[in-house]
Amino acid sequence: MAAVAGCIVGLLGGAFRWCLEQAVEFREWLDGAAVAGSADWLVPVTLTAAGAAAACAIARCVPQAAGSGIQHVQAVWLEEGHARSLWLLPAKFVGGVIAIGSGLVLGREGPTVHMGATIGAEAGRRAGLDPDDVRRVHTALGGAGLAVAFTAPLAGVIFVCEEVTRTVRPRMVLLTLIGTVTAVACARLLVDDVQAFPYSPPPAPAGWLLPLFLLFGVVMGAVGAAYSALVVGMLAVCDRLTDVPPVVRAAAIGALVGLLLALDPLLVGDGDPLSEQLLDGQGPAVAVLAGYLVVRFAAGPLSYAAATPGGLFAPLLALGALCGALAHAAAAPLLPVPGSGAFAVVGMAALFAGVVRAPVTGTVLVIEMTGATSLLLPLLAASFAATLTANLLESDPIYDTLRHRMLERP
């Protein structure tokens, strides 16, 4: 049953990724046509505003369809909530394609995790499993959704153990392995199975550089705590705007993101093109990198506050890569350090650990996406330091905060 459900998750997740690729290409074509005309900024502003409004309207039709969905998967595992009906699937799929495809700073993993978990629960119910086993399959297939989003099957398994269940149970590991393997295999029928970020990693850095990566991890932990606070703060501000209909609010956020898109496409979106450039060592000047960092640091939480389907992981990875490139620019004149791509890779995992508080998941996810096995020790060191720093700053893991917020809402 888990294998069959995994196949469905793979096909649906693969179709979701393919539709996202087509939506981004269509948006880029429209932007190119606008540049050839007289109102080159009006098209992206209108398109993103309309996309955000439409995605918000879709999400409002189905409870828990807005946002990432990972917090809901956690709530079901902790028996604080119930698995959603299949109506969640079209809401997450269509709303996610529209929201992410229109340029909002959101990730594809949230919808795929939530859709995968929903498929798993429905499969368990139809197979006549008891409620506890339905809950297990719901969680396991959520991990399969993450695996499909990034073509990272091992990260999907570790995500379930470290972030959702926070235990290692043989039965859960087996269920998740079956689900992730079949899901990724079926997704390959629709999308390429290459690494998300093709990268030629450098030789393993010298051991004496590990304290430098530890220090970098400390900084990333502080940045992660600030980012988490900004995400929650943006949501709180939008909650207080009771006189503004949610769809209108989403349209206003979309218009602002669209204006940034008109200025520079790398300022918005999920951040994958920017991450690829930074990993290749082809990033722009330091001042431009700093500008990207400031804008995307605010645009991610702002986009999440639009209450459309979409996740946090992919924008976090791009933000971490930016931090890594800036850290390399600061360290390179003083020390014989690896290339900027190495720091970008470590920054991805460290910021992920500082925000999500899942250092092993972040490390394995980044390694599967980049193939940077030679950077394992720096990745682990920086992720450990980021996790410890965020804990010392009393910053709660972002999905724990979002789950509590979800449960407190009527």
PDB file of N, CA, C and O in Angstrom, residues 279-339:
ATOM      1  N   LEU A 279      26.665  28.880  -6.671  1.00  0.00           N
ATOM      2  CA  LEU A 279      27.426  27.636  -6.587  1.00  0.00           C
ATOM      3  C   LEU A 279      28.492  27.571  -7.675  1.00  0.00           C
ATOM      4  O   LEU A 279      29.563  26.985  -7.476  1.00  0.00           O
ATOM      5  N   ASP A 280      28.213  28.159  -8.806  1.00  0.00           N
ATOM      6  CA  ASP A 280      29.190  28.197  -9.901  1.00  0.00           C
ATOM      7  C   ASP A 280      30.256  29.261  -9.690  1.00  0.00           C
ATOM      8  O   ASP A 280      31.176  29.389 -10.506  1.00  0.00           O
ATOM      9  N   GLY A 281      30.132  30.038  -8.620  1.00  0.00           N
ATOM     10  CA  GLY A 281      31.085  31.107  -8.385  1.00  0.00           C
ATOM     11  C   GLY A 281      30.921  32.279  -9.330  1.00  0.00           C
ATOM     12  O   GLY A 281      31.855  33.064  -9.525  1.00  0.00           O
ATOM     13  N   GLN A 282      29.718  32.419  -9.907  1.00  0.00           N
ATOM     14  CA  GLN A 282      29.468  33.476 -10.881  1.00  0.00           C
ATOM     15  C   GLN A 282      28.585  34.586 -10.312  1.00  0.00           C
ATOM     16  O   GLN A 282      27.893  35.285 -11.041  1.00  0.00           O
ATOM     17  N   GLY A 283      28.606  34.729  -8.990  1.00  0.00           N
ATOM     18  CA  GLY A 283      27.768  35.735  -8.372  1.00  0.00           C
ATOM     19  C   GLY A 283      28.210  37.142  -8.725  1.00  0.00           C
ATOM     20  O   GLY A 283      29.359  37.374  -9.122  1.00  0.00           O
ATOM     21  N   PRO A 284      27.324  38.107  -8.577  1.00  0.00           N
ATOM     22  CA  PRO A 284      27.654  39.506  -8.884  1.00  0.00           C
ATOM     23  C   PRO A 284      28.565  40.107  -7.819  1.00  0.00           C
ATOM     24  O   PRO A 284      29.055  39.407  -6.917  1.00  0.00           O
ATOM     25  N   ALA A 285      28.778  41.404  -7.898  1.00  0.00           N
ATOM     26  CA  ALA A 285      29.636  42.108  -6.944  1.00  0.00           C
ATOM     27  C   ALA A 285      29.063  42.030  -5.534  1.00  0.00           C
ATOM     28  O   ALA A 285      27.873  41.764  -5.338  1.00  0.00           O
ATOM     29  N   VAL A 286      29.920  42.266  -4.559  1.00  0.00           N
ATOM     30  CA  VAL A 286      29.531  42.127  -3.161  1.00  0.00           C
ATOM     31  C   VAL A 286      28.354  43.041  -2.819  1.00  0.00           C
ATOM     32  O   VAL A 286      27.420  42.633  -2.110  1.00  0.00           O
ATOM     33  N   ALA A 287      28.366  44.272  -3.312  1.00  0.00           N
ATOM     34  CA  ALA A 287      27.271  45.192  -3.017  1.00  0.00           C
ATOM     35  C   ALA A 287      25.947  44.669  -3.559  1.00  0.00           C
ATOM     36  O   ALA A 287      24.903  44.794  -2.913  1.00  0.00           O
ATOM     37  N   VAL A 288      25.987  44.065  -4.728  1.00  0.00           N
ATOM     38  CA  VAL A 288      24.764  43.500  -5.312  1.00  0.00           C
ATOM     39  C   VAL A 288      24.299  42.301  -4.500  1.00  0.00           C
ATOM     40  O   VAL A 288      23.098  42.122  -4.245  1.00  0.00           O
ATOM     41  N   LEU A 289      25.239  41.447  -4.086  1.00  0.00           N
ATOM     42  CA  LEU A 289      24.891  40.296  -3.253  1.00  0.00           C
ATOM     43  C   LEU A 289      24.209  40.749  -1.961  1.00  0.00           C
ATOM     44  O   LEU A 289      23.218  40.160  -1.524  1.00  0.00           O
ATOM     45  N   ALA A 290      24.756  41.807  -1.347  1.00  0.00           N
ATOM     46  CA  ALA A 290      24.153  42.330  -0.123  1.00  0.00           C
ATOM     47  C   ALA A 290      22.738  42.837  -0.385  1.00  0.00           C
ATOM     48  O   ALA A 290      21.834  42.638   0.437  1.00  0.00           O
ATOM     49  N   GLY A 291      22.531  43.476  -1.526  1.00  0.00           N
ATOM     50  CA  GLY A 291      21.192  43.935  -1.879  1.00  0.00           C
ATOM     51  C   GLY A 291      20.228  42.772  -2.062  1.00  0.00           C
ATOM     52  O   GLY A 291      19.084  42.819  -1.581  1.00  0.00           O
ATOM     53  N   TYR A 292      20.678  41.738  -2.756  1.00  0.00           N
ATOM     54  CA  TYR A 292      19.848  40.538  -2.914  1.00  0.00           C
ATOM     55  C   TYR A 292      19.470  39.969  -1.545  1.00  0.00           C
ATOM     56  O   TYR A 292      18.322  39.559  -1.315  1.00  0.00           O
ATOM     57  N   LEU A 293      20.453  39.913  -0.655  1.00  0.00           N
ATOM     58  CA  LEU A 293      20.210  39.337   0.668  1.00  0.00           C
ATOM     59  C   LEU A 293      19.154  40.127   1.427  1.00  0.00           C
ATOM     60  O   LEU A 293      18.208  39.543   1.989  1.00  0.00           O
ATOM     61  N   VAL A 294      19.268  41.434   1.438  1.00  0.00           N
ATOM     62  CA  VAL A 294      18.318  42.269   2.176  1.00  0.00           C
ATOM     63  C   VAL A 294      16.914  42.135   1.591  1.00  0.00           C
ATOM     64  O   VAL A 294      15.933  41.951   2.320  1.00  0.00           O
ATOM     65  N   VAL A 295      16.817  42.186   0.270  1.00  0.00           N
ATOM     66  CA  VAL A 295      15.496  42.129  -0.367  1.00  0.00           C
ATOM     67  C   VAL A 295      14.848  40.767  -0.173  1.00  0.00           C
ATOM     68  O   VAL A 295      13.674  40.663   0.220  1.00  0.00           O
ATOM     69  N   ARG A 296      15.598  39.700  -0.418  1.00  0.00           N
ATOM     70  CA  ARG A 296      15.015  38.363  -0.299  1.00  0.00           C
ATOM     71  C   ARG A 296      14.733  38.013   1.161  1.00  0.00           C
ATOM     72  O   ARG A 296      13.811  37.234   1.443  1.00  0.00           O
ATOM     73  N   PHE A 297      15.513  38.572   2.086  1.00  0.00           N
ATOM     74  CA  PHE A 297      15.261  38.330   3.507  1.00  0.00           C
ATOM     75  C   PHE A 297      13.877  38.838   3.902  1.00  0.00           C
ATOM     76  O   PHE A 297      13.180  38.222   4.715  1.00  0.00           O
ATOM     77  N   ALA A 298      13.461  39.951   3.334  1.00  0.00           N
ATOM     78  CA  ALA A 298      12.135  40.499   3.628  1.00  0.00           C
ATOM     79  C   ALA A 298      11.055  39.924   2.717  1.00  0.00           C
ATOM     80  O   ALA A 298       9.912  39.723   3.143  1.00  0.00           O
ATOM     81  N   ALA A 299      11.412  39.655   1.453  1.00  0.00           N
ATOM     82  CA  ALA A 299      10.407  39.214   0.485  1.00  0.00           C
ATOM     83  C   ALA A 299       9.890  37.812   0.786  1.00  0.00           C
ATOM     84  O   ALA A 299       8.729  37.504   0.493  1.00  0.00           O
ATOM     85  N   GLY A 300      10.722  36.948   1.378  1.00  0.00           N
ATOM     86  CA  GLY A 300      10.273  35.599   1.708  1.00  0.00           C
ATOM     87  C   GLY A 300       9.157  35.604   2.745  1.00  0.00           C
ATOM     88  O   GLY A 300       8.059  35.072   2.502  1.00  0.00           O
ATOM     89  N   PRO A 301       9.377  36.186   3.922  1.00  0.00           N
ATOM     90  CA  PRO A 301       8.283  36.269   4.912  1.00  0.00           C
ATOM     91  C   PRO A 301       7.059  37.026   4.390  1.00  0.00           C
ATOM     92  O   PRO A 301       5.920  36.669   4.703  1.00  0.00           O
ATOM     93  N   LEU A 302       7.287  38.076   3.589  1.00  0.00           N
ATOM     94  CA  LEU A 302       6.161  38.824   3.034  1.00  0.00           C
ATOM     95  C   LEU A 302       5.335  37.937   2.104  1.00  0.00           C
ATOM     96  O   LEU A 302       4.095  37.948   2.156  1.00  0.00           O
ATOM     97  N   SER A 303       5.998  37.159   1.262  1.00  0.00           N
ATOM     98  CA  SER A 303       5.280  36.256   0.363  1.00  0.00           C
ATOM     99  C   SER A 303       4.522  35.187   1.144  1.00  0.00           C
ATOM    100  O   SER A 303       3.387  34.830   0.794  1.00  0.00           O
ATOM    101  N   TYR A 304       5.130  34.683   2.211  1.00  0.00           N
ATOM    102  CA  TYR A 304       4.453  33.655   3.009  1.00  0.00           C
ATOM    103  C   TYR A 304       3.201  34.221   3.671  1.00  0.00           C
ATOM    104  O   TYR A 304       2.210  33.514   3.860  1.00  0.00           O
ATOM    105  N   ALA A 305       3.244  35.516   4.021  1.00  0.00           N
ATOM    106  CA  ALA A 305       2.093  36.145   4.663  1.00  0.00           C
ATOM    107  C   ALA A 305       0.922  36.352   3.710  1.00  0.00           C
ATOM    108  O   ALA A 305      -0.172  36.705   4.159  1.00  0.00           O
ATOM    109  N   ALA A 306       1.137  36.127   2.404  1.00  0.00           N
ATOM    110  CA  ALA A 306       0.039  36.270   1.445  1.00  0.00           C
ATOM    111  C   ALA A 306      -0.986  35.156   1.567  1.00  0.00           C
ATOM    112  O   ALA A 306      -2.042  35.218   0.923  1.00  0.00           O
ATOM    113  N   ALA A 307      -0.687  34.118   2.379  1.00  0.00           N
ATOM    114  CA  ALA A 307      -1.632  33.018   2.638  1.00  0.00           C
ATOM    115  C   ALA A 307      -1.984  32.244   1.376  1.00  0.00           C
ATOM    116  O   ALA A 307      -3.135  31.876   1.148  1.00  0.00           O
ATOM    117  N   THR A 308      -0.987  32.001   0.545  1.00  0.00           N
ATOM    118  CA  THR A 308      -1.142  31.139  -0.624  1.00  0.00           C
ATOM    119  C   THR A 308      -0.413  29.835  -0.358  1.00  0.00           C
ATOM    120  O   THR A 308       0.435  29.759   0.539  1.00  0.00           O
ATOM    121  N   PRO A 309      -0.683  28.768  -1.110  1.00  0.00           N
ATOM    122  CA  PRO A 309       0.115  27.560  -0.959  1.00  0.00           C
ATOM    123  C   PRO A 309       1.571  27.807  -1.344  1.00  0.00           C
ATOM    124  O   PRO A 309       1.855  28.451  -2.357  1.00  0.00           O
ATOM    125  N   GLY A 310       2.487  27.315  -0.551  1.00  0.00           N
ATOM    126  CA  GLY A 310       3.906  27.493  -0.835  1.00  0.00           C
ATOM    127  C   GLY A 310       4.732  27.278   0.407  1.00  0.00           C
ATOM    128  O   GLY A 310       4.258  27.505   1.529  1.00  0.00           O
ATOM    129  N   GLY A 311       5.974  26.822   0.220  1.00  0.00           N
ATOM    130  CA  GLY A 311       6.819  26.468   1.346  1.00  0.00           C
ATOM    131  C   GLY A 311       7.926  27.460   1.615  1.00  0.00           C
ATOM    132  O   GLY A 311       8.066  28.484   0.943  1.00  0.00           O
ATOM    133  N   LEU A 312       8.750  27.118   2.600  1.00  0.00           N
ATOM    134  CA  LEU A 312       9.839  27.968   3.052  1.00  0.00           C
ATOM    135  C   LEU A 312      11.222  27.434   2.680  1.00  0.00           C
ATOM    136  O   LEU A 312      12.195  28.190   2.694  1.00  0.00           O
ATOM    137  N   PHE A 313      11.340  26.147   2.367  1.00  0.00           N
ATOM    138  CA  PHE A 313      12.661  25.538   2.211  1.00  0.00           C
ATOM    139  C   PHE A 313      13.468  26.165   1.079  1.00  0.00           C
ATOM    140  O   PHE A 313      14.615  26.582   1.280  1.00  0.00           O
ATOM    141  N   ALA A 314      12.926  26.180  -0.134  1.00  0.00           N
ATOM    142  CA  ALA A 314      13.702  26.627  -1.297  1.00  0.00           C
ATOM    143  C   ALA A 314      14.198  28.070  -1.144  1.00  0.00           C
ATOM    144  O   ALA A 314      15.384  28.339  -1.399  1.00  0.00           O
ATOM    145  N   PRO A 315      13.359  29.030  -0.728  1.00  0.00           N
ATOM    146  CA  PRO A 315      13.895  30.376  -0.505  1.00  0.00           C
ATOM    147  C   PRO A 315      14.968  30.418   0.575  1.00  0.00           C
ATOM    148  O   PRO A 315      15.905  31.216   0.495  1.00  0.00           O
ATOM    149  N   LEU A 316      14.856  29.542   1.592  1.00  0.00           N
ATOM    150  CA  LEU A 316      15.886  29.479   2.632  1.00  0.00           C
ATOM    151  C   LEU A 316      17.228  29.070   2.051  1.00  0.00           C
ATOM    152  O   LEU A 316      18.286  29.602   2.424  1.00  0.00           O
ATOM    153  N   LEU A 317      17.216  28.098   1.146  1.00  0.00           N
ATOM    154  CA  LEU A 317      18.460  27.632   0.543  1.00  0.00           C
ATOM    155  C   LEU A 317      19.134  28.762  -0.235  1.00  0.00           C
ATOM    156  O   LEU A 317      20.354  28.941  -0.160  1.00  0.00           O
ATOM    157  N   ALA A 318      18.355  29.527  -0.988  1.00  0.00           N
ATOM    158  CA  ALA A 318      18.928  30.649  -1.741  1.00  0.00           C
ATOM    159  C   ALA A 318      19.482  31.709  -0.803  1.00  0.00           C
ATOM    160  O   ALA A 318      20.561  32.275  -1.043  1.00  0.00           O
ATOM    161  N   LEU A 319      18.773  31.971   0.281  1.00  0.00           N
ATOM    162  CA  LEU A 319      19.238  32.963   1.251  1.00  0.00           C
ATOM    163  C   LEU A 319      20.537  32.497   1.917  1.00  0.00           C
ATOM    164  O   LEU A 319      21.464  33.286   2.118  1.00  0.00           O
ATOM    165  N   GLY A 320      20.597  31.206   2.235  1.00  0.00           N
ATOM    166  CA  GLY A 320      21.822  30.671   2.814  1.00  0.00           C
ATOM    167  C   GLY A 320      22.987  30.739   1.848  1.00  0.00           C
ATOM    168  O   GLY A 320      24.127  31.018   2.253  1.00  0.00           O
ATOM    169  N   ALA A 321      22.727  30.488   0.566  1.00  0.00           N
ATOM    170  CA  ALA A 321      23.791  30.591  -0.432  1.00  0.00           C
ATOM    171  C   ALA A 321      24.299  32.026  -0.537  1.00  0.00           C
ATOM    172  O   ALA A 321      25.517  32.252  -0.691  1.00  0.00           O
ATOM    173  N   LEU A 322      23.405  32.995  -0.453  1.00  0.00           N
ATOM    174  CA  LEU A 322      23.824  34.396  -0.464  1.00  0.00           C
ATOM    175  C   LEU A 322      24.708  34.716   0.739  1.00  0.00           C
ATOM    176  O   LEU A 322      25.748  35.381   0.608  1.00  0.00           O
ATOM    177  N   CYS A 323      24.298  34.247   1.909  1.00  0.00           N
ATOM    178  CA  CYS A 323      25.108  34.472   3.107  1.00  0.00           C
ATOM    179  C   CYS A 323      26.491  33.835   2.947  1.00  0.00           C
ATOM    180  O   CYS A 323      27.505  34.415   3.350  1.00  0.00           O
ATOM    181  N   GLY A 324      26.527  32.641   2.352  1.00  0.00           N
ATOM    182  CA  GLY A 324      27.804  31.975   2.147  1.00  0.00           C
ATOM    183  C   GLY A 324      28.704  32.737   1.199  1.00  0.00           C
ATOM    184  O   GLY A 324      29.922  32.854   1.434  1.00  0.00           O
ATOM    185  N   ALA A 325      28.139  33.260   0.122  1.00  0.00           N
ATOM    186  CA  ALA A 325      28.946  34.026  -0.830  1.00  0.00           C
ATOM    187  C   ALA A 325      29.507  35.287  -0.185  1.00  0.00           C
ATOM    188  O   ALA A 325      30.666  35.663  -0.424  1.00  0.00           O
ATOM    189  N   LEU A 326      28.705  35.934   0.660  1.00  0.00           N
ATOM    190  CA  LEU A 326      29.194  37.131   1.355  1.00  0.00           C
ATOM    191  C   LEU A 326      30.253  36.771   2.394  1.00  0.00           C
ATOM    192  O   LEU A 326      31.230  37.513   2.581  1.00  0.00           O
ATOM    193  N   ALA A 327      30.084  35.644   3.071  1.00  0.00           N
ATOM    194  CA  ALA A 327      31.092  35.212   4.034  1.00  0.00           C
ATOM    195  C   ALA A 327      32.414  34.909   3.343  1.00  0.00           C
ATOM    196  O   ALA A 327      33.494  35.236   3.859  1.00  0.00           O
ATOM    197  N   HIS A 328      32.348  34.307   2.165  1.00  0.00           N
ATOM    198  CA  HIS A 328      33.575  34.044   1.408  1.00  0.00           C
ATOM    199  C   HIS A 328      34.251  35.350   1.014  1.00  0.00           C
ATOM    200  O   HIS A 328      35.480  35.486   1.100  1.00  0.00           O
ATOM    201  N   ALA A 329      33.459  36.329   0.591  1.00  0.00           N
ATOM    202  CA  ALA A 329      34.037  37.623   0.215  1.00  0.00           C
ATOM    203  C   ALA A 329      34.739  38.286   1.390  1.00  0.00           C
ATOM    204  O   ALA A 329      35.750  38.984   1.214  1.00  0.00           O
ATOM    205  N   ALA A 330      34.233  38.055   2.612  1.00  0.00           N
ATOM    206  CA  ALA A 330      34.857  38.639   3.789  1.00  0.00           C
ATOM    207  C   ALA A 330      36.111  37.881   4.211  1.00  0.00           C
ATOM    208  O   ALA A 330      37.082  38.477   4.689  1.00  0.00           O
ATOM    209  N   ALA A 331      36.119  36.548   4.037  1.00  0.00           N
ATOM    210  CA  ALA A 331      37.225  35.729   4.529  1.00  0.00           C
ATOM    211  C   ALA A 331      38.363  35.582   3.530  1.00  0.00           C
ATOM    212  O   ALA A 331      39.524  35.427   3.926  1.00  0.00           O
ATOM    213  N   ALA A 332      38.041  35.614   2.233  1.00  0.00           N
ATOM    214  CA  ALA A 332      39.056  35.320   1.211  1.00  0.00           C
ATOM    215  C   ALA A 332      40.273  36.238   1.269  1.00  0.00           C
ATOM    216  O   ALA A 332      41.403  35.761   1.077  1.00  0.00           O
ATOM    217  N   PRO A 333      40.139  37.558   1.527  1.00  0.00           N
ATOM    218  CA  PRO A 333      41.341  38.393   1.584  1.00  0.00           C
ATOM    219  C   PRO A 333      42.252  38.080   2.766  1.00  0.00           C
ATOM    220  O   PRO A 333      43.418  38.481   2.769  1.00  0.00           O
ATOM    221  N   LEU A 334      41.740  37.354   3.768  1.00  0.00           N
ATOM    222  CA  LEU A 334      42.511  37.114   4.981  1.00  0.00           C
ATOM    223  C   LEU A 334      43.059  35.703   5.088  1.00  0.00           C
ATOM    224  O   LEU A 334      44.123  35.490   5.689  1.00  0.00           O
ATOM    225  N   LEU A 335      42.328  34.720   4.521  1.00  0.00           N
ATOM    226  CA  LEU A 335      42.690  33.320   4.704  1.00  0.00           C
ATOM    227  C   LEU A 335      42.628  32.574   3.377  1.00  0.00           C
ATOM    228  O   LEU A 335      41.839  32.937   2.493  1.00  0.00           O
ATOM    229  N   PRO A 336      43.413  31.503   3.225  1.00  0.00           N
ATOM    230  CA  PRO A 336      43.330  30.664   2.019  1.00  0.00           C
ATOM    231  C   PRO A 336      42.135  29.707   2.113  1.00  0.00           C
ATOM    232  O   PRO A 336      42.277  28.543   2.486  1.00  0.00           O
ATOM    233  N   VAL A 337      40.975  30.217   1.816  1.00  0.00           N
ATOM    234  CA  VAL A 337      39.740  29.451   1.972  1.00  0.00           C
ATOM    235  C   VAL A 337      39.310  28.863   0.632  1.00  0.00           C
ATOM    236  O   VAL A 337      39.772  29.301  -0.430  1.00  0.00           O
ATOM    237  N   PRO A 338      38.410  27.855   0.644  1.00  0.00           N
ATOM    238  CA  PRO A 338      37.876  27.309  -0.610  1.00  0.00           C
ATOM    239  C   PRO A 338      37.106  28.368  -1.388  1.00  0.00           C
ATOM    240  O   PRO A 338      36.869  29.478  -0.902  1.00  0.00           O
ATOM    241  N   GLY A 339      36.660  28.022  -2.580  1.00  0.00           N
ATOM    242  CA  GLY A 339      35.919  28.951  -3.425  1.00  0.00           C
ATOM    243  C   GLY A 339      34.589  29.341  -2.819  1.00  0.00           C
ATOM    244  O   GLY A 339      34.097  28.739  -1.856  1.00  0.00           O
TER     245      GLY A 339
END
